[in-house]
């Protein structure tokens, strides 16, 4: 989760609001990349849509991958407060017909790699260490959910897996905990620095959004306040 929070910090400082929302949704709601890139705002219900009377977000998934072996109508839920704030920032003002990710899937992959480079993480296999990719978000979110809740059934339902056996293929509890031990100490320090900055970065991003300041200029404003 430290890496996810670090990537969100960089996204917001660069004014990359759509990708910040995409990362928060895919990790927090255990989404497959295609489920995010094909979704429109109408499918997403946020706390702000119901005047704060709910404390979670729900994404209705059309044509789910497991529709022939499980429920045909599925939904993904995200209730992590910090991630919900990022998701609200990214999506609450969209029209119902707008896509949550307005660009191509390739653009999403390339920008994700740009964020990895920004915090110093590899984008190619190096010293036996596989790079993170968009698929890592679902697996990482599931692993974190299991670690925090210690409930395999809750994790299975959140990830919409048809069985415990299928879910176990995604859980990477040991490898996720050891990941930091395989990267350069300087990179680890860099990641944790960005992660610790996340609360203040998020608050400033929310203020800039409320003031309707063009996100394309945010990197200048964040750089001037270092």
XYZ file of N, CA and C in Angstrom, residues 24-201:
534
model
N -6.817 4.522 -7.628
C -7.592 4.369 -6.394
C -8.742 3.388 -6.577
N -9.422 3.447 -7.719
C -10.544 2.551 -7.982
C -10.073 1.111 -8.175
N -9.043 0.909 -8.991
C -8.611 -0.447 -9.290
C -8.045 -1.139 -8.061
N -7.314 -0.395 -7.241
C -6.720 -1.005 -6.049
C -7.769 -1.168 -4.947
N -8.555 -0.124 -4.710
C -9.514 -0.162 -3.611
C -10.725 -1.027 -3.868
N -11.163 -1.113 -5.131
C -12.351 -1.909 -5.462
C -12.002 -3.235 -6.116
N -10.710 -3.563 -6.204
C -10.239 -4.828 -6.789
C -10.765 -5.002 -8.209
N -10.563 -3.975 -9.027
C -11.068 -4.003 -10.396
C -10.030 -4.553 -11.364
N -10.517 -5.225 -12.381
C -9.682 -5.549 -13.527
C -9.530 -4.271 -14.361
N -8.396 -4.088 -15.059
C -8.212 -2.866 -15.849
C -9.360 -2.592 -16.815
N -9.847 -3.630 -17.488
C -10.930 -3.443 -18.453
C -12.224 -2.986 -17.821
N -12.457 -3.370 -16.564
C -13.675 -2.951 -15.875
C -13.651 -1.454 -15.600
N -12.459 -0.917 -15.377
C -12.329 0.518 -15.141
C -12.400 1.292 -16.447
N -11.661 0.841 -17.450
C -11.579 1.607 -18.700
C -12.888 1.602 -19.484
N -13.755 0.622 -19.243
C -15.028 0.567 -19.969
C -16.177 1.233 -19.214
N -15.927 1.657 -17.966
C -17.002 2.189 -17.122
C -17.284 3.661 -17.417
N -18.540 4.048 -17.244
C -18.932 5.453 -17.345
C -19.434 5.916 -15.976
N -19.550 7.225 -15.831
C -19.903 7.801 -14.529
C -21.245 7.294 -14.005
N -22.171 7.013 -14.884
C -23.495 6.556 -14.461
C -23.431 5.256 -13.668
N -22.410 4.456 -13.912
C -22.275 3.178 -13.210
C -21.740 3.357 -11.786
N -21.213 4.526 -11.472
C -20.555 4.757 -10.192
C -21.431 5.589 -9.265
N -21.674 5.087 -8.069
C -22.400 5.829 -7.042
C -21.432 6.194 -5.929
N -21.335 7.492 -5.644
C -20.407 8.004 -4.639
C -21.173 8.572 -3.451
N -20.498 8.721 -2.300
C -21.159 9.338 -1.142
C -21.767 10.703 -1.461
N -21.082 11.494 -2.294
C -21.595 12.827 -2.624
C -22.872 12.764 -3.450
N -23.094 11.664 -4.155
C -24.315 11.520 -4.940
C -25.544 11.392 -4.042
N -25.322 10.897 -2.824
C -26.426 10.680 -1.882
C -26.243 11.561 -0.646
N -25.629 12.720 -0.858
C -25.452 13.729 0.189
C -24.791 13.158 1.442
N -23.795 12.297 1.214
C -23.013 11.763 2.314
C -23.724 10.760 3.199
N -24.853 10.230 2.764
C -25.600 9.272 3.585
C -25.042 7.853 3.477
N -24.050 7.647 2.597
C -23.324 6.377 2.557
C -21.841 6.692 2.709
N -21.084 5.713 3.151
C -19.652 5.920 3.394
C -18.799 5.050 2.481
N -19.321 4.732 1.316
C -18.605 3.870 0.378
C -19.023 4.232 -1.039
N -18.258 3.735 -1.998
C -18.608 3.896 -3.404
C -18.928 2.541 -4.008
N -19.828 2.524 -4.969
C -20.226 1.273 -5.631
C -20.149 1.475 -7.147
N -19.458 0.566 -7.821
C -19.393 0.587 -9.278
C -20.138 -0.615 -9.831
N -21.210 -0.368 -10.578
C -21.928 -1.452 -11.245
C -21.105 -1.907 -12.444
N -20.884 -3.205 -12.550
C -20.044 -3.750 -13.614
C -20.920 -4.410 -14.669
N -20.843 -3.885 -15.869
C -21.588 -4.478 -16.981
C -20.720 -5.535 -17.665
N -21.338 -6.599 -18.083
C -20.636 -7.699 -18.756
C -19.430 -8.177 -17.941
N -19.635 -8.580 -16.665
C -18.499 -9.047 -15.859
C -17.862 -10.289 -16.449
N -16.584 -10.459 -16.199
C -15.837 -11.583 -16.762
C -16.430 -12.916 -16.342
N -16.957 -13.000 -15.118
C -17.482 -14.273 -14.603
C -19.004 -14.371 -14.730
N -19.585 -13.633 -15.669
C -21.049 -13.601 -15.785
C -21.645 -14.951 -16.168
N -20.842 -15.839 -16.786
C -21.379 -17.135 -17.188
C -21.225 -18.195 -16.092
N -20.419 -17.890 -15.062
C -20.212 -18.855 -13.980
C -20.640 -18.308 -12.623
N -20.989 -17.012 -12.575
C -21.431 -16.390 -11.327
C -22.556 -15.415 -11.658
N -22.818 -14.483 -10.741
C -23.911 -13.534 -10.946
C -23.686 -12.707 -12.206
N -24.758 -12.491 -12.964
C -24.652 -11.705 -14.197
C -24.544 -10.211 -13.880
N -25.105 -9.804 -12.750
C -25.037 -8.400 -12.336
C -24.128 -8.311 -11.115
N -23.004 -7.636 -11.280
C -22.022 -7.550 -10.211
C -21.693 -6.093 -9.920
N -21.138 -5.871 -8.731
C -20.750 -4.519 -8.330
C -19.467 -4.599 -7.521
N -18.652 -3.566 -7.652
C -17.409 -3.469 -6.894
C -17.551 -2.345 -5.880
N -17.052 -2.582 -4.688
C -17.218 -1.635 -3.587
C -15.865 -1.121 -3.123
N -15.787 0.167 -2.826
C -14.588 0.748 -2.219
C -15.028 1.595 -1.027
N -14.403 1.335 0.128
C -14.786 2.057 1.338
C -13.591 2.538 2.148
N -12.429 2.594 1.525
C -11.233 3.114 2.205
C -11.295 4.641 2.138
N -11.387 5.337 3.265
C -11.661 6.784 3.270
C -10.719 7.617 2.397
N -9.413 7.396 2.507
C -8.466 8.198 1.716
C -8.676 7.989 0.221
N -8.877 6.739 -0.161
C -9.092 6.451 -1.584
C -10.409 7.041 -2.062
N -11.423 7.008 -1.212
C -12.705 7.600 -1.580
C -12.566 9.100 -1.855
N -11.719 9.775 -1.089
C -11.503 11.205 -1.325
C -10.874 11.441 -2.693
N -9.925 10.584 -3.063
C -9.304 10.696 -4.386
C -10.337 10.419 -5.475
N -11.160 9.397 -5.268
C -12.182 9.026 -6.246
C -13.221 10.133 -6.400
N -13.624 10.737 -5.304
C -14.547 11.878 -5.361
C -13.922 13.018 -6.151
N -12.662 13.288 -5.885
C -11.956 14.357 -6.583
C -11.920 14.106 -8.088
N -11.708 12.850 -8.463
C -11.559 12.509 -9.873
C -12.884 12.435 -10.621
N -13.954 11.955 -9.960
C -15.151 11.580 -10.698
C -16.434 12.307 -10.331
N -16.503 12.952 -9.181
C -17.787 13.496 -8.725
C -18.374 14.534 -9.672
N -17.530 15.270 -10.390
C -18.024 16.341 -11.263
C -18.294 15.890 -12.693
N -18.049 14.614 -13.006
C -18.262 14.131 -14.369
C -19.750 14.022 -14.687
N -20.085 14.221 -15.951
C -21.439 13.940 -16.413
C -21.647 12.430 -16.446
N -22.887 11.987 -16.308
C -23.163 10.559 -16.230
C -22.719 9.796 -17.474
N -22.622 10.469 -18.607
C -22.244 9.774 -19.840
C -20.724 9.724 -20.051
N -19.954 10.406 -19.215
C -18.502 10.455 -19.401
C -17.844 9.190 -18.869
N -16.769 8.798 -19.514
C -16.025 7.615 -19.101
C -15.146 7.959 -17.906
N -14.968 6.998 -17.017
C -14.089 7.214 -15.867
C -12.642 7.378 -16.317
N -12.257 6.618 -17.351
C -10.934 6.799 -17.947
C -11.152 7.238 -19.389
N -10.895 8.509 -19.701
C -11.278 9.054 -21.004
C -10.308 8.775 -22.140
N -9.226 8.043 -21.857
C -8.214 7.781 -22.888
C -8.148 6.283 -23.187
N -7.146 5.879 -23.944
C -7.013 4.468 -24.311
C -6.385 3.668 -23.176
N -6.543 2.350 -23.261
C -5.907 1.484 -22.282
C -4.390 1.581 -22.345
N -3.848 1.778 -23.535
C -2.401 1.914 -23.687
C -1.897 3.167 -22.983
N -2.661 4.246 -23.066
C -2.272 5.476 -22.371
C -2.233 5.245 -20.867
N -3.194 4.493 -20.350
C -3.211 4.186 -18.926
C -1.966 3.397 -18.531
N -1.594 2.432 -19.335
C -0.410 1.633 -19.034
C 0.855 2.487 -19.077
N 0.954 3.369 -20.074
C 2.151 4.199 -20.205
C 2.266 5.193 -19.060
N 1.149 5.772 -18.660
C 1.197 6.737 -17.554
C 1.498 6.044 -16.228
N 1.020 4.825 -16.083
C 1.354 4.064 -14.883
C 2.860 3.831 -14.819
N 3.470 3.523 -15.948
C 4.920 3.342 -15.984
C 5.637 4.650 -15.671
N 5.107 5.774 -16.164
C 5.709 7.075 -15.856
C 5.725 7.323 -14.350
N 4.650 6.939 -13.680
C 4.574 7.118 -12.227
C 5.580 6.221 -11.510
N 5.722 4.987 -11.995
C 6.714 4.092 -11.401
C 8.114 4.684 -11.517
N 8.433 5.223 -12.700
C 9.749 5.826 -12.888
C 9.939 7.026 -11.966
N 8.875 7.779 -11.743
C 8.973 8.989 -10.931
C 9.396 8.682 -9.496
N 8.968 7.523 -8.975
C 9.356 7.170 -7.605
C 10.557 6.238 -7.589
N 11.083 5.908 -8.781
C 12.298 5.120 -8.863
C 12.112 3.630 -9.013
N 10.872 3.172 -9.174
C 10.626 1.737 -9.293
C 10.864 1.258 -10.721
N 11.303 0.016 -10.892
C 11.603 -0.493 -12.237
C 10.349 -0.686 -13.074
N 10.504 -0.542 -14.376
C 9.414 -0.793 -15.316
C 9.720 -2.005 -16.198
N 10.868 -2.621 -15.985
C 11.243 -3.846 -16.673
C 11.816 -4.813 -15.653
N 11.810 -6.110 -16.001
C 12.338 -7.114 -15.078
C 13.806 -6.848 -14.803
N 14.153 -6.841 -13.517
C 15.525 -6.499 -13.136
C 15.932 -7.330 -11.930
N 17.038 -8.030 -12.060
C 17.560 -8.870 -10.971
C 16.501 -9.851 -10.441
N 15.715 -10.395 -11.374
C 14.693 -11.363 -10.993
C 13.426 -10.753 -10.431
N 13.367 -9.427 -10.350
C 12.200 -8.743 -9.798
C 11.294 -8.271 -10.925
N 10.067 -8.773 -10.950
C 9.119 -8.371 -11.987
C 8.587 -6.975 -11.682
N 8.413 -6.140 -12.714
C 7.876 -4.794 -12.484
C 6.386 -4.843 -12.165
N 5.913 -3.847 -11.481
C 4.486 -3.726 -11.234
C 3.789 -3.308 -12.522
N 2.533 -3.716 -12.682
C 1.738 -3.298 -13.832
C 0.307 -3.089 -13.367
N -0.601 -2.805 -14.288
C -1.985 -2.539 -13.900
C -2.628 -3.742 -13.213
N -2.252 -4.954 -13.623
C -2.779 -6.148 -12.985
C -2.355 -6.274 -11.528
N -1.237 -5.642 -11.179
C -0.754 -5.695 -9.800
C -1.702 -4.977 -8.847
N -2.495 -4.036 -9.361
C -3.386 -3.269 -8.501
C -4.467 -4.163 -7.893
N -5.076 -5.007 -8.710
C -6.117 -5.921 -8.212
C -5.518 -6.925 -7.231
N -4.382 -7.500 -7.600
C -3.741 -8.478 -6.718
C -3.276 -7.826 -5.421
N -2.695 -6.639 -5.528
C -2.220 -5.949 -4.340
C -3.349 -5.522 -3.426
N -4.434 -5.045 -4.025
C -5.591 -4.657 -3.221
C -6.200 -5.841 -2.491
N -6.253 -6.997 -3.169
C -6.794 -8.203 -2.545
C -5.904 -8.665 -1.398
N -4.604 -8.605 -1.613
C -3.667 -9.010 -0.564
C -3.807 -8.119 0.657
N -3.907 -6.807 0.432
C -4.057 -5.864 1.545
C -5.371 -6.106 2.282
N -6.437 -6.339 1.528
C -7.743 -6.584 2.142
C -7.695 -7.809 3.048
N -7.046 -8.873 2.587
C -6.945 -10.083 3.389
C -6.095 -9.845 4.630
N -5.003 -9.107 4.484
C -4.133 -8.834 5.625
C -4.855 -8.013 6.695
N -5.657 -7.046 6.270
C -6.319 -6.138 7.215
C -7.537 -6.786 7.863
N -8.337 -7.495 7.069
C -9.592 -8.056 7.597
C -9.439 -9.473 8.124
N -8.421 -10.201 7.628
C -8.224 -11.619 7.962
C -9.481 -12.437 7.647
N -10.203 -11.992 6.629
C -11.417 -12.696 6.221
C -11.311 -13.087 4.758
N -11.073 -14.374 4.506
C -10.977 -14.845 3.144
C -12.288 -14.702 2.391
N -13.401 -14.916 3.084
C -14.707 -14.820 2.437
C -15.018 -13.381 2.035
N -14.696 -12.417 2.903
C -14.911 -11.012 2.562
C -14.075 -10.631 1.348
N -12.810 -11.043 1.361
C -11.918 -10.741 0.243
C -12.444 -11.375 -1.045
N -12.930 -12.610 -0.959
C -13.448 -13.293 -2.154
C -14.652 -12.555 -2.720
N -15.553 -12.110 -1.829
C -16.739 -11.399 -2.300
C -16.374 -10.039 -2.877
N -15.430 -9.356 -2.244
C -15.018 -8.051 -2.768
C -14.397 -8.186 -4.155
N -13.606 -9.248 -4.341
C -12.957 -9.454 -5.634
C -13.812 -10.167 -6.652
N -14.992 -10.645 -6.206
C -15.957 -11.297 -7.087
C -15.379 -12.568 -7.729
N -14.600 -13.311 -6.930
C -14.070 -14.581 -7.413
C -15.076 -15.692 -7.139
N -15.136 -16.667 -8.033
C -16.156 -17.708 -7.910
C -15.827 -18.696 -6.794
N -14.560 -18.796 -6.402
C -14.198 -19.745 -5.352
C -12.952 -19.256 -4.621
N -12.726 -19.842 -3.451
C -11.532 -19.536 -2.673
C -10.277 -19.931 -3.445
N -10.352 -21.043 -4.163
C -9.186 -21.523 -4.912
C -8.767 -20.522 -5.972
N -9.731 -19.949 -6.684
C -9.413 -18.953 -7.709
C -8.823 -17.701 -7.064
N -9.383 -17.288 -5.933
C -8.870 -16.106 -5.250
C -7.427 -16.303 -4.806
N -7.105 -17.507 -4.345
C -5.761 -17.769 -3.840
C -4.688 -17.530 -4.892
N -5.054 -17.635 -6.173
C -4.092 -17.382 -7.238
C -3.665 -15.919 -7.263
N -4.532 -15.037 -6.751
C -4.251 -13.603 -6.778
C -3.547 -13.118 -5.518
N -3.704 -13.828 -4.432
C -3.148 -13.373 -3.165
C -1.641 -13.581 -3.156
N -0.915 -12.513 -2.884
C 0.548 -12.553 -2.918
C 1.098 -12.016 -1.599
N 0.613 -12.586 -0.509
C 0.910 -12.024 0.812
C 2.408 -11.967 1.091
N 3.111 -13.070 0.862
C 4.534 -13.102 1.166
C 5.317 -12.210 0.215
N 5.044 -12.338 -1.099
C 5.811 -11.557 -2.074
C 5.570 -10.064 -1.916
N 4.342 -9.657 -1.533
C 4.084 -8.228 -1.368
C 4.841 -7.671 -0.175
N 4.932 -8.465 0.900
C 5.659 -8.012 2.078
C 7.156 -7.965 1.833
N 7.651 -8.836 0.960
C 9.081 -8.893 0.691
C 9.518 -7.974 -0.442
N 8.553 -7.374 -1.135
C 8.891 -6.585 -2.313
C 9.905 -5.488 -1.979
N 9.670 -4.781 -0.877
C 10.568 -3.690 -0.503
C 11.984 -4.182 -0.226
N 12.122 -5.433 0.207
C 13.455 -5.956 0.517
C 14.281 -6.208 -0.735
N 13.616 -6.185 -1.904
C 14.324 -6.478 -3.151
C 14.609 -5.225 -3.981
N 14.226 -4.073 -3.483
C 14.513 -2.854 -4.225
C 15.601 -2.063 -3.516
N 16.215 -1.164 -4.254
C 17.316 -0.369 -3.721
C 16.863 0.436 -2.500
N 17.674 0.506 -1.446
C 17.290 1.271 -0.252
C 16.944 2.728 -0.543
N 17.641 3.335 -1.514
C 17.348 4.729 -1.859
C 15.958 4.851 -2.478
N 15.577 3.853 -3.291
C 14.239 3.853 -3.890
C 13.186 3.652 -2.806
N 13.456 2.740 -1.882
C 12.534 2.505 -0.771
C 12.303 3.797 0.010
N 13.370 4.515 0.298
C 13.252 5.782 1.025
C 12.444 6.794 0.234
N 12.657 6.826 -1.077
C 11.926 7.756 -1.935
C 10.429 7.462 -1.933
N 10.098 6.178 -2.049
C 8.691 5.759 -2.038
C 8.021 6.162 -0.728
N 8.688 5.899 0.385
C 8.102 6.206 1.692
C 7.966 7.712 1.904
N 8.870 8.491 1.334
C 8.767 9.951 1.428
C 7.510 10.443 0.719
N 7.270 9.935 -0.492
C 6.051 10.306 -1.227
C 4.806 9.817 -0.491
N 4.895 8.616 0.100
C 3.737 8.065 0.814
C 3.390 8.921 2.032
N 4.388 9.359 2.769
C 4.133 10.193 3.947
C 3.563 11.553 3.568
N 3.879 12.013 2.367
C 3.401 13.326 1.921
C 1.953 13.285 1.445
N 1.397 12.087 1.283
C 0.069 11.950 0.678
C -1.023 12.777 1.366
N -1.159 12.754 2.693
C -2.245 13.535 3.315
C -2.208 15.017 2.974
N -1.026 15.620 3.022
C -0.918 17.054 2.711
C -1.111 17.313 1.220
N -0.622 16.401 0.379
C -0.806 16.543 -1.068
C -2.293 16.465 -1.418
